Tab-separated table of C-alpha atoms in Angstrom:
chain	number	residue	atom	x	y	z
A	1051	MET	CA	-4.970	-48.970	-3.707
A	1052	ILE	CA	-1.378	-49.657	-4.799
A	1053	GLU	CA	-2.633	-51.570	-7.818
A	1054	LEU	CA	-4.919	-48.686	-8.675
A	1055	LEU	CA	-2.017	-46.231	-8.540
A	1056	LYS	CA	0.106	-48.488	-10.745
A	1057	GLU	CA	-2.692	-48.675	-13.263
A	1058	ILE	CA	-3.047	-44.889	-13.304
A	1059	ALA	CA	0.725	-44.538	-13.817
A	1060	GLN	CA	0.636	-46.932	-16.744
A	1061	THR	CA	-2.286	-45.067	-18.286
A	1062	ALA	CA	-0.370	-41.775	-17.964
A	1063	LYS	CA	2.688	-43.292	-19.657
A	1064	ARG	CA	0.591	-44.590	-22.553
A	1065	ASN	CA	-0.999	-41.164	-23.006
A	1066	LYS	CA	1.882	-38.786	-22.341
A	1067	LEU	CA	0.589	-35.941	-24.528
A	1068	ARG	CA	-2.887	-36.046	-23.010
A	1069	THR	CA	-1.469	-36.108	-19.480
A	1070	ALA	CA	0.927	-33.264	-20.285
A	1071	LEU	CA	-1.850	-31.096	-21.728
A	1072	THR	CA	-4.050	-31.723	-18.702
A	1073	GLY	CA	-1.206	-30.913	-16.341
A	1074	PHE	CA	-0.272	-27.746	-18.254
A	1075	ALA	CA	-3.853	-26.446	-18.118
A	1076	VAL	CA	-3.955	-26.989	-14.358
A	1077	ALA	CA	-0.484	-25.594	-13.626
A	1078	TRP	CA	-0.900	-22.565	-15.901
A	1079	GLY	CA	-4.224	-21.529	-14.381
A	1080	ILE	CA	-2.887	-21.617	-10.813
A	1081	PHE	CA	0.457	-20.079	-11.797
A	1082	MET	CA	-1.190	-17.066	-13.441
A	1083	LEU	CA	-3.597	-16.567	-10.542
A	1084	VAL	CA	-0.763	-16.557	-7.983
A	1085	VAL	CA	1.431	-14.241	-10.089
A	1086	LEU	CA	-1.373	-11.775	-10.819
A	1087	LEU	CA	-2.422	-11.558	-7.187
A	1088	GLY	CA	1.202	-11.293	-6.069
A	1089	ALA	CA	1.963	-8.450	-8.488
A	1090	GLY	CA	-1.196	-6.632	-7.447
A	1091	ASN	CA	-0.364	-7.032	-3.766
A	1092	GLY	CA	3.126	-5.654	-4.422
A	1093	LEU	CA	1.701	-2.458	-5.931
A	1094	ILE	CA	-0.920	-2.130	-3.188
A	1095	ASN	CA	1.605	-2.683	-0.388
A	1096	ALA	CA	3.861	0.012	-1.864
A	1097	GLN	CA	0.987	2.506	-1.779
A	1098	LEU	CA	0.075	1.520	1.772
A	1099	ASN	CA	3.680	1.986	2.893
A	1100	GLN	CA	3.693	5.508	1.485
A	1101	SER	CA	0.407	6.389	3.195
A	1102	GLU	CA	1.563	5.014	6.555
A	1103	ARG	CA	4.138	7.810	6.787
A	1104	PHE	CA	1.302	10.161	7.723
A	1105	LEU	CA	-1.382	10.033	10.376
A	1106	SER	CA	-4.638	9.410	8.519
A	1107	ASN	CA	-6.807	11.636	10.745
A	1108	SER	CA	-4.764	14.785	10.194
A	1109	MET	CA	-4.834	17.870	8.004
A	1110	VAL	CA	-2.296	20.441	6.880
A	1111	VAL	CA	-3.404	23.951	5.913
A	1112	PHE	CA	-1.483	26.158	3.467
A	1113	GLY	CA	-2.060	29.688	2.282
A	1114	GLY	CA	-2.896	30.135	-1.392
A	1115	ARG	CA	-4.105	32.843	-3.779
A	1116	THR	CA	-7.608	34.187	-4.044
A	1117	SER	CA	-9.501	33.243	-7.203
A	1118	LYS	CA	-12.531	35.489	-6.644
A	1119	ALA	CA	-12.918	39.214	-6.116
A	1120	TYR	CA	-14.471	40.089	-2.764
A	1121	GLN	CA	-15.309	43.290	-0.874
A	1122	GLY	CA	-13.552	45.496	-3.395
A	1123	LEU	CA	-10.397	43.353	-3.401
A	1124	LYS	CA	-9.248	41.734	-6.631
A	1125	GLU	CA	-8.534	38.083	-7.172
A	1126	GLY	CA	-4.951	36.840	-7.170
A	1127	ARG	CA	-4.056	38.116	-3.698
A	1128	ARG	CA	-1.514	35.989	-1.835
A	1129	ILE	CA	-2.931	34.638	1.426
A	1130	ARG	CA	-0.423	33.980	4.193
A	1131	LEU	CA	-1.643	32.194	7.286
A	1132	GLN	CA	-1.198	34.172	10.490
A	1133	THR	CA	-1.119	33.559	14.234
A	1134	ARG	CA	-4.812	34.396	14.488
A	1135	ASP	CA	-5.547	31.552	12.070
A	1136	ILE	CA	-3.804	29.150	14.449
A	1137	GLU	CA	-5.870	30.546	17.315
A	1138	THR	CA	-9.090	30.279	15.274
A	1139	THR	CA	-8.297	26.655	14.455
A	1140	ASP	CA	-7.599	25.820	18.080
A	1141	GLN	CA	-10.507	27.659	19.678
A	1142	GLU	CA	-13.441	27.450	17.257
A	1143	PHE	CA	-13.265	23.868	16.021
A	1144	ARG	CA	-12.740	21.934	19.228
A	1145	ASP	CA	-15.650	19.605	18.483
A	1146	ASN	CA	-13.471	17.871	15.905
A	1147	ILE	CA	-9.895	19.127	16.275
A	1148	ASP	CA	-7.609	17.565	18.889
A	1149	GLU	CA	-4.074	18.993	18.718
A	1150	VAL	CA	-3.139	22.060	16.711
A	1151	GLY	CA	0.389	22.808	15.569
A	1152	ALA	CA	2.186	24.752	12.878
A	1153	SER	CA	5.382	24.623	10.877
A	1154	TYR	CA	7.643	27.406	9.680
A	1155	ASP	CA	10.390	26.705	7.122
A	1156	VAL	CA	13.645	28.623	6.688
A	1157	SER	CA	16.879	28.013	4.815
A	1158	ALA	CA	20.014	28.164	6.933
A	1159	THR	CA	23.605	27.010	7.171
A	1160	ILE	CA	24.502	24.532	9.905
A	1161	ALA	CA	28.158	24.311	10.897
A	1162	ASN	CA	30.068	21.967	13.178
A	1163	GLY	CA	33.695	23.070	13.255
A	1164	GLN	CA	35.013	22.797	9.707
A	1165	GLU	CA	32.004	20.810	8.501
A	1166	TYR	CA	28.944	22.706	7.294
A	1167	MET	CA	25.933	22.376	5.029
A	1168	SER	CA	22.996	24.416	3.738
A	1169	THR	CA	19.625	22.896	4.486
A	1170	GLN	CA	16.040	23.598	5.420
A	1171	ILE	CA	15.136	23.961	9.082
A	1172	THR	CA	11.488	23.572	10.022
A	1173	GLY	CA	10.117	24.944	13.247
A	1174	VAL	CA	7.350	22.649	14.483
A	1175	TYR	CA	5.146	21.870	17.448
A	1176	PRO	CA	5.666	18.611	19.388
A	1177	ASN	CA	2.683	16.988	17.631
A	1178	HIS	CA	4.485	17.089	14.283
A	1179	THR	CA	6.068	13.680	14.831
A	1180	LYS	CA	2.581	12.188	15.321
A	1181	ILE	CA	1.300	13.686	12.070
A	1182	ASP	CA	4.401	13.057	9.933
A	1183	LYS	CA	5.689	9.849	11.429
A	1184	MET	CA	9.430	9.415	11.817
A	1185	GLU	CA	11.747	6.936	13.463
A	1186	MET	CA	14.052	8.409	16.109
A	1187	LEU	CA	17.469	6.732	16.110
A	1188	HIS	CA	19.034	8.652	18.973
A	1189	GLY	CA	17.853	11.257	21.449
A	1190	ARG	CA	14.386	12.804	21.292
A	1191	PHE	CA	12.117	15.041	19.260
A	1192	ILE	CA	10.878	18.566	20.066
A	1193	ASN	CA	8.823	18.623	23.286
A	1194	ASP	CA	6.390	21.007	24.992
A	1195	ILE	CA	9.111	22.640	27.129
A	1196	ASP	CA	11.151	23.428	23.993
A	1197	GLN	CA	8.118	25.125	22.493
A	1198	LYS	CA	7.150	26.995	25.665
A	1199	GLU	CA	10.639	28.286	26.467
A	1200	LYS	CA	11.633	28.938	22.840
A	1201	ARG	CA	14.621	26.641	23.178
A	1202	LYS	CA	17.117	26.639	20.352
A	1203	VAL	CA	17.254	22.871	19.921
A	1204	LEU	CA	17.849	20.870	16.772
A	1205	VAL	CA	16.785	17.439	15.481
A	1206	LEU	CA	18.814	16.212	12.504
A	1207	SER	CA	18.405	13.343	10.087
A	1208	ASN	CA	21.088	10.651	10.166
A	1209	LYS	CA	22.168	11.789	6.696
A	1210	GLN	CA	22.665	15.370	7.891
A	1211	ALA	CA	24.415	14.228	11.068
A	1212	LYS	CA	26.888	12.183	9.032
A	1213	GLU	CA	27.749	15.252	6.956
A	1214	LEU	CA	28.426	17.305	10.069
A	1215	ALA	CA	30.297	14.540	11.916
A	1216	PRO	CA	31.623	12.026	9.337
A	1217	LYS	CA	33.614	9.951	11.828
A	1218	ASP	CA	30.851	9.308	14.368
A	1219	TYR	CA	27.613	11.218	13.900
A	1220	LYS	CA	26.293	10.116	17.302
A	1221	THR	CA	28.812	12.457	18.969
A	1222	LEU	CA	26.591	15.359	17.872
A	1223	LEU	CA	24.003	14.497	20.530
A	1224	GLY	CA	24.096	17.133	23.270
A	1225	LYS	CA	26.560	19.211	21.286
A	1226	TYR	CA	26.029	22.791	20.114
A	1227	VAL	CA	26.237	23.542	16.399
A	1228	LYS	CA	26.043	26.870	14.644
A	1229	VAL	CA	22.856	27.762	12.740
A	1230	ASN	CA	23.774	30.928	10.858
A	1231	ASN	CA	24.944	33.055	13.822
A	1232	PHE	CA	23.036	31.213	16.548
A	1233	ALA	CA	24.050	28.225	18.686
A	1234	PHE	CA	21.579	25.327	18.631
A	1235	LYS	CA	21.810	22.181	20.728
A	1236	VAL	CA	21.397	18.853	18.928
A	1237	VAL	CA	18.887	16.808	20.937
A	1238	GLY	CA	17.908	14.092	18.490
A	1239	ILE	CA	18.734	12.221	15.290
A	1240	TYR	CA	16.006	10.591	13.194
A	1241	LYS	CA	16.111	8.096	10.347
A	1242	ASP	CA	15.998	9.635	6.905
A	1243	ASP	CA	13.433	7.614	4.924
A	1244	GLU	CA	14.666	9.031	1.587
A	1245	ASN	CA	11.131	10.037	0.591
A	1246	GLY	CA	12.102	13.670	0.345
A	1247	GLN	CA	14.861	16.142	0.974
A	1248	SER	CA	16.359	15.894	4.437
A	1249	GLU	CA	15.305	18.646	6.798
A	1250	ALA	CA	16.234	19.604	10.309
A	1251	PHE	CA	13.641	20.390	12.973
A	1252	SER	CA	13.534	22.850	15.816
A	1253	SER	CA	10.853	24.350	18.052
A	1254	TYR	CA	8.346	26.516	16.211
A	1255	SER	CA	8.631	29.313	18.759
A	1256	ALA	CA	12.417	29.532	18.371
A	1257	ILE	CA	12.488	29.480	14.562
A	1258	LYS	CA	9.581	31.910	14.229
A	1259	GLY	CA	11.079	34.208	16.857
A	1260	ILE	CA	14.528	34.282	15.214
A	1261	PHE	CA	13.772	34.151	11.496
A	1262	GLY	CA	10.166	35.324	11.247
A	1263	ALA	CA	9.715	37.870	13.988
A	1264	ASN	CA	9.204	40.726	11.509
A	1265	THR	CA	6.561	39.024	9.379
A	1266	ASP	CA	2.918	38.064	9.880
A	1267	ASP	CA	3.451	34.818	7.997
A	1268	ALA	CA	2.831	31.907	10.392
A	1269	GLY	CA	3.802	29.192	7.913
A	1270	SER	CA	1.376	26.267	7.638
A	1271	ILE	CA	-1.066	24.850	10.182
A	1272	GLU	CA	-1.336	21.152	10.999
A	1273	PHE	CA	-3.735	19.384	13.312
A	1274	THR	CA	-5.262	16.039	14.233
A	1275	PHE	CA	-9.004	15.496	14.350
A	1276	HIS	CA	-11.707	13.007	15.277
A	1277	GLY	CA	-15.361	12.332	14.458
A	1278	LEU	CA	-15.053	12.832	10.673
A	1279	THR	CA	-15.591	9.260	9.553
A	1280	SER	CA	-17.181	9.729	6.141
A	1281	GLU	CA	-16.312	11.552	2.958
A	1282	LYS	CA	-19.325	13.865	3.345
A	1283	ALA	CA	-18.411	14.738	6.941
A	1284	ASN	CA	-14.904	15.678	5.804
A	1285	GLU	CA	-16.228	17.782	2.923
A	1286	ASP	CA	-18.614	19.639	5.233
A	1287	PHE	CA	-15.839	20.302	7.745
A	1288	GLU	CA	-13.492	21.570	5.041
A	1289	LYS	CA	-16.134	24.004	3.757
A	1290	ASP	CA	-16.843	25.373	7.236
A	1291	TYR	CA	-13.153	25.622	8.104
A	1292	ARG	CA	-12.182	27.279	4.828
A	1293	ARG	CA	-15.080	29.744	5.137
A	1294	ARG	CA	-13.888	30.755	8.618
A	1295	ILE	CA	-10.225	31.167	7.647
A	1296	ASN	CA	-11.256	33.105	4.520
A	1297	ALA	CA	-13.123	35.523	6.776
A	1298	ASN	CA	-9.845	36.291	8.573
A	1299	HIS	CA	-8.345	37.420	5.264
A	1300	GLN	CA	-11.333	39.103	3.587
A	1301	ALA	CA	-11.530	36.352	0.998
A	1302	HIS	CA	-14.735	35.069	-0.595
A	1303	PRO	CA	-16.377	32.425	1.637
A	1304	GLU	CA	-16.600	29.977	-1.278
A	1305	ASP	CA	-13.087	30.595	-2.603
A	1306	GLU	CA	-11.385	27.196	-2.499
A	1307	ARG	CA	-8.007	28.424	-3.734
A	1308	SER	CA	-7.344	31.000	-1.057
A	1309	VAL	CA	-6.614	28.264	1.482
A	1310	TRP	CA	-5.393	24.768	0.587
A	1311	LEU	CA	-6.287	21.800	2.787
A	1312	TRP	CA	-4.359	18.546	2.637
A	1313	ASN	CA	-6.793	16.108	4.224
A	1314	ARG	CA	-4.981	12.817	4.782
A	1315	TYR	CA	-8.213	11.067	5.791
A	1316	SER	CA	-9.963	11.920	2.504
A	1317	ASP	CA	-6.856	10.823	0.626
A	1318	ASN	CA	-6.901	7.582	2.577
A	1319	LEU	CA	-10.581	6.978	1.755
A	1320	GLN	CA	-9.909	7.519	-1.940
A	1321	MET	CA	-6.884	5.260	-1.799
A	1322	GLN	CA	-8.876	2.508	-0.090
A	1323	THR	CA	-11.536	2.783	-2.794
A	1324	GLY	CA	-8.868	2.540	-5.482
A	1325	ILE	CA	-7.257	-0.441	-3.767
A	1326	GLY	CA	-10.642	-2.153	-3.559
A	1327	ILE	CA	-11.145	-1.664	-7.309
A	1328	ILE	CA	-7.653	-3.022	-8.051
A	1329	ARG	CA	-8.200	-6.066	-5.828
A	1330	THR	CA	-11.554	-6.790	-7.485
A	1331	ALA	CA	-10.077	-6.419	-10.975
A	1332	LEU	CA	-7.171	-8.711	-10.085
A	1333	TRP	CA	-9.505	-11.369	-8.714
A	1334	ILE	CA	-11.759	-11.164	-11.774
A	1335	VAL	CA	-8.815	-11.541	-14.162
A	1336	GLY	CA	-7.297	-14.258	-11.972
A	1337	LEU	CA	-10.539	-16.208	-11.712
A	1338	PHE	CA	-11.088	-16.032	-15.460
A	1339	THR	CA	-7.542	-17.310	-15.917
A	1340	LEU	CA	-8.302	-20.104	-13.466
A	1341	LEU	CA	-11.553	-20.752	-15.304
A	1342	SER	CA	-9.659	-21.183	-18.568
A	1343	GLY	CA	-7.588	-23.855	-16.860
A	1344	ILE	CA	-10.754	-25.516	-15.552
A	1345	VAL	CA	-12.266	-25.518	-19.050
A	1346	GLY	CA	-9.071	-27.049	-20.421
A	1347	VAL	CA	-9.076	-29.766	-17.785
A	1348	SER	CA	-12.774	-30.446	-18.322
A	1349	ASN	CA	-12.401	-30.828	-22.085
A	1350	ILE	CA	-9.433	-33.132	-21.751
A	1351	MET	CA	-11.188	-35.282	-19.136
A	1352	LEU	CA	-14.269	-35.548	-21.358
A	1353	ILE	CA	-12.112	-36.684	-24.262
A	1354	THR	CA	-10.218	-39.052	-21.996
A	1355	VAL	CA	-13.362	-40.827	-20.818
A	1356	LYS	CA	-14.765	-41.003	-24.327
A	1357	GLU	CA	-11.547	-42.538	-25.650
A	1358	ARG	CA	-11.599	-45.171	-22.894
A	1359	THR	CA	-15.223	-46.241	-23.404
A	1360	HIS	CA	-14.058	-49.361	-25.220
A	1361	GLU	CA	-11.693	-50.151	-22.318
A	1362	PHE	CA	-14.515	-49.705	-19.827
A	1363	GLY	CA	-16.653	-52.137	-21.852
A	1364	ILE	CA	-13.950	-54.811	-21.598
A	1365	ARG	CA	-13.659	-54.203	-17.859
A	1366	LYS	CA	-17.411	-54.615	-17.377
A	1367	ALA	CA	-17.443	-57.702	-19.615
A	1368	ILE	CA	-14.938	-59.458	-17.339
A	1369	GLY	CA	-16.854	-58.546	-14.179
A	1370	ALA	CA	-15.795	-55.024	-13.200
A	1371	LYS	CA	-18.413	-53.146	-11.205
A	1372	PRO	CA	-19.531	-49.596	-12.131
A	1373	TRP	CA	-18.010	-48.232	-8.906
A	1374	SER	CA	-14.539	-49.521	-9.804
A	1375	ILE	CA	-14.645	-47.643	-13.118
A	1376	LEU	CA	-15.969	-44.526	-11.394
A	1377	LYS	CA	-13.260	-44.737	-8.749
A	1378	LEU	CA	-10.546	-45.109	-11.355
A	1379	ILE	CA	-11.534	-41.887	-13.145
A	1380	ILE	CA	-11.975	-39.924	-9.931
A	1381	VAL	CA	-8.640	-40.971	-8.433
A	1382	GLU	CA	-6.821	-40.332	-11.720
A	1383	SER	CA	-8.350	-36.841	-11.971
A	1384	VAL	CA	-7.524	-35.977	-8.368
A	1385	ILE	CA	-3.916	-37.176	-8.662
A	1386	ILE	CA	-3.221	-35.325	-11.931
A	1387	THR	CA	-4.813	-32.034	-10.875
A	1388	THR	CA	-3.231	-32.138	-7.412
A	1389	PHE	CA	0.253	-32.916	-8.719
A	1390	PHE	CA	0.287	-30.322	-11.486
A	1391	GLY	CA	-1.639	-27.828	-9.357
A	1392	TYR	CA	1.124	-28.056	-6.772
A	1393	ILE	CA	3.723	-27.472	-9.484
A	1394	GLY	CA	1.842	-24.377	-10.691
A	1395	MET	CA	1.560	-23.097	-7.128
A	1396	VAL	CA	5.294	-23.565	-6.458
A	1397	LEU	CA	6.255	-21.877	-9.734
A	1398	GLY	CA	3.914	-18.990	-8.945
A	1399	VAL	CA	5.440	-18.533	-5.498
A	1400	MET	CA	8.936	-18.634	-7.031
A	1401	ALA	CA	7.931	-15.978	-9.575
A	1402	ASN	CA	6.640	-13.760	-6.753
A	1403	GLU	CA	9.866	-14.239	-4.801
A	1404	TYR	CA	11.821	-13.253	-7.911
A	1405	MET	CA	9.727	-10.085	-8.254
A	1406	ASP	CA	10.363	-9.327	-4.594
A	1407	ALA	CA	14.122	-9.803	-5.018
A	1408	THR	CA	14.282	-7.559	-8.108
A	1409	LEU	CA	11.413	-5.088	-8.459
A	1410	GLY	CA	10.810	-5.158	-4.706
A	1411	HIS	CA	14.125	-3.376	-4.099
A	1412	ASP	CA	13.961	-0.876	-6.952
A	1413	THR	CA	13.156	2.742	-6.163
A	1414	ILE	CA	12.171	5.605	-8.429
A	1415	ASP	CA	13.981	8.862	-7.777
A	1416	THR	CA	11.859	11.821	-8.923
A	1417	GLY	CA	14.370	14.358	-7.685
A	1418	LEU	CA	12.042	15.395	-4.864
A	1419	PHE	CA	11.568	11.980	-3.287
A	1420	LYS	CA	12.314	8.315	-3.715
A	1421	ALA	CA	9.525	5.757	-3.863
A	1422	THR	CA	9.481	1.975	-3.890
A	1423	MET	CA	7.022	0.705	-6.482
A	1424	PHE	CA	6.890	-2.917	-5.306
A	1425	VAL	CA	6.712	-4.084	-1.693
A	1426	ASN	CA	6.278	-7.719	-0.678
A	1427	PRO	CA	4.571	-9.002	-3.879
A	1428	THR	CA	3.366	-12.248	-2.328
A	1429	VAL	CA	0.143	-14.198	-1.905
A	1430	GLY	CA	-1.000	-15.965	1.232
A	1431	ILE	CA	-0.534	-19.729	1.283
A	1432	ASP	CA	-4.260	-20.081	1.986
A	1433	VAL	CA	-5.074	-18.478	-1.381
A	1434	CYS	CA	-2.641	-20.811	-3.155
A	1435	ILE	CA	-4.141	-23.895	-1.504
A	1436	GLU	CA	-7.721	-22.750	-2.156
A	1437	ALA	CA	-6.952	-22.149	-5.848
A	1438	THR	CA	-5.389	-25.598	-6.112
A	1439	MET	CA	-8.390	-27.203	-4.383
A	1440	VAL	CA	-10.777	-25.412	-6.767
A	1441	MET	CA	-8.862	-26.865	-9.703
A	1442	VAL	CA	-8.852	-30.335	-8.128
A	1443	VAL	CA	-12.605	-30.244	-7.494
A	1444	ALA	CA	-13.293	-28.880	-10.996
A	1445	GLY	CA	-11.138	-31.567	-12.601
A	1446	THR	CA	-12.830	-34.246	-10.535
A	1447	ILE	CA	-16.329	-33.071	-11.464
A	1448	ALA	CA	-15.285	-32.793	-15.107
A	1449	GLY	CA	-14.212	-36.422	-15.072
A	1450	LEU	CA	-17.035	-37.602	-12.823
A	1451	ILE	CA	-19.918	-36.737	-15.145
A	1452	PRO	CA	-18.733	-38.692	-18.228
A	1453	ALA	CA	-17.301	-41.438	-16.014
A	1454	PHE	CA	-20.701	-41.922	-14.405
A	1455	LYS	CA	-22.250	-42.309	-17.850
A	1456	ALA	CA	-19.497	-44.686	-18.910
A	1457	SER	CA	-19.941	-46.814	-15.795
A	1458	ARG	CA	-23.651	-47.286	-16.576
A	1459	ILE	CA	-23.240	-48.191	-20.243
A	1460	ARG	CA	-23.873	-51.832	-21.173
A	1461	PRO	CA	-20.747	-53.855	-22.041
A	1462	ILE	CA	-21.952	-54.699	-25.550
A	1463	GLU	CA	-22.512	-50.984	-26.371
A	1464	ALA	CA	-19.147	-50.034	-24.869
A	1465	LEU	CA	-17.354	-52.676	-26.924
A	1466	ARG	CA	-18.919	-51.289	-30.103
A	1467	ALA	CA	-17.620	-47.783	-29.337
A	1468	GLU	CA	-14.789	-46.544	-31.541
């Protein structure tokens, strides 16, 4: 075996250009496949990270404007959701809806001694943190007792807490701060994910009772649901739900603009479909790139065997058996494709790591939110190894077919070959 390896090394040295071209075809095919899949995974992971901020089986309902005239009322009326809409949601759709909540937004000034800031305070039900996921750093979120007893409690983001207590924001926990002219107790601090403007949270009952007691506007409705596992089931539910809420406001049953539904599950289904298309496209492009490398290796191996026909004739003339010639070509093909395939794989992994270190930490600030466009643009080691093995097998087969013919040719015919 050692002698065989020495012979292959000598052959490679005598044919440096041919060996280099073969190696480049192998390395380039695997490199491009790994980079393409890595870049695609980076984009997909970024989208998945954004979607994971919300509970997939949840909906948020907003009031809109009517787009159709109905029962003597003109189009263009502003629809504001009311308490009866919350009750309708909770009582009439229990076959699918689990927990119903609502949110009510107000602008207020929060002051802690000499420190103050103007921000948005959102009154929510306890289920809000399940629907819009957040990471609590200290303390707790709004609970059922807060909602039932209309407690004036406050949950701040770490960014807001640092503005109100620059030296040590954790000292705000359990402390009362001033919200306009009312004292609110800080019960929790959550991590600001920088995907939107920071907002403070309080119990829905307290915020609605203080700031919205004289209005019928109930804000927006949010709820979790079950049993809607297909796109059609979600569409049917949305039609029935919108028709019922429209009836509360004398809006046309088929008016889709009077009430807006943000269905996270439907969005998730569409996103999964899009991701599937992207993955398929990436694999198609990657496989064609790999195929180009296979074609390059195959052509070079065919030329290699043809050029060495005369050499094979001499070997057979001095007693070499067909198997020894066959083995020589196979081992040479395996060694070259494996070596350069490994180089292509390593370079591809390095390129992905570079993307992760640069693009993977860049965020786009739209003014409303910040988003990371690349997250973990890597490829599993199993994919890298499988791609390399495909190239090795393809290179071996490409060399095996002409080598088999060369091993069966008669010495006198091989010696005549140019």
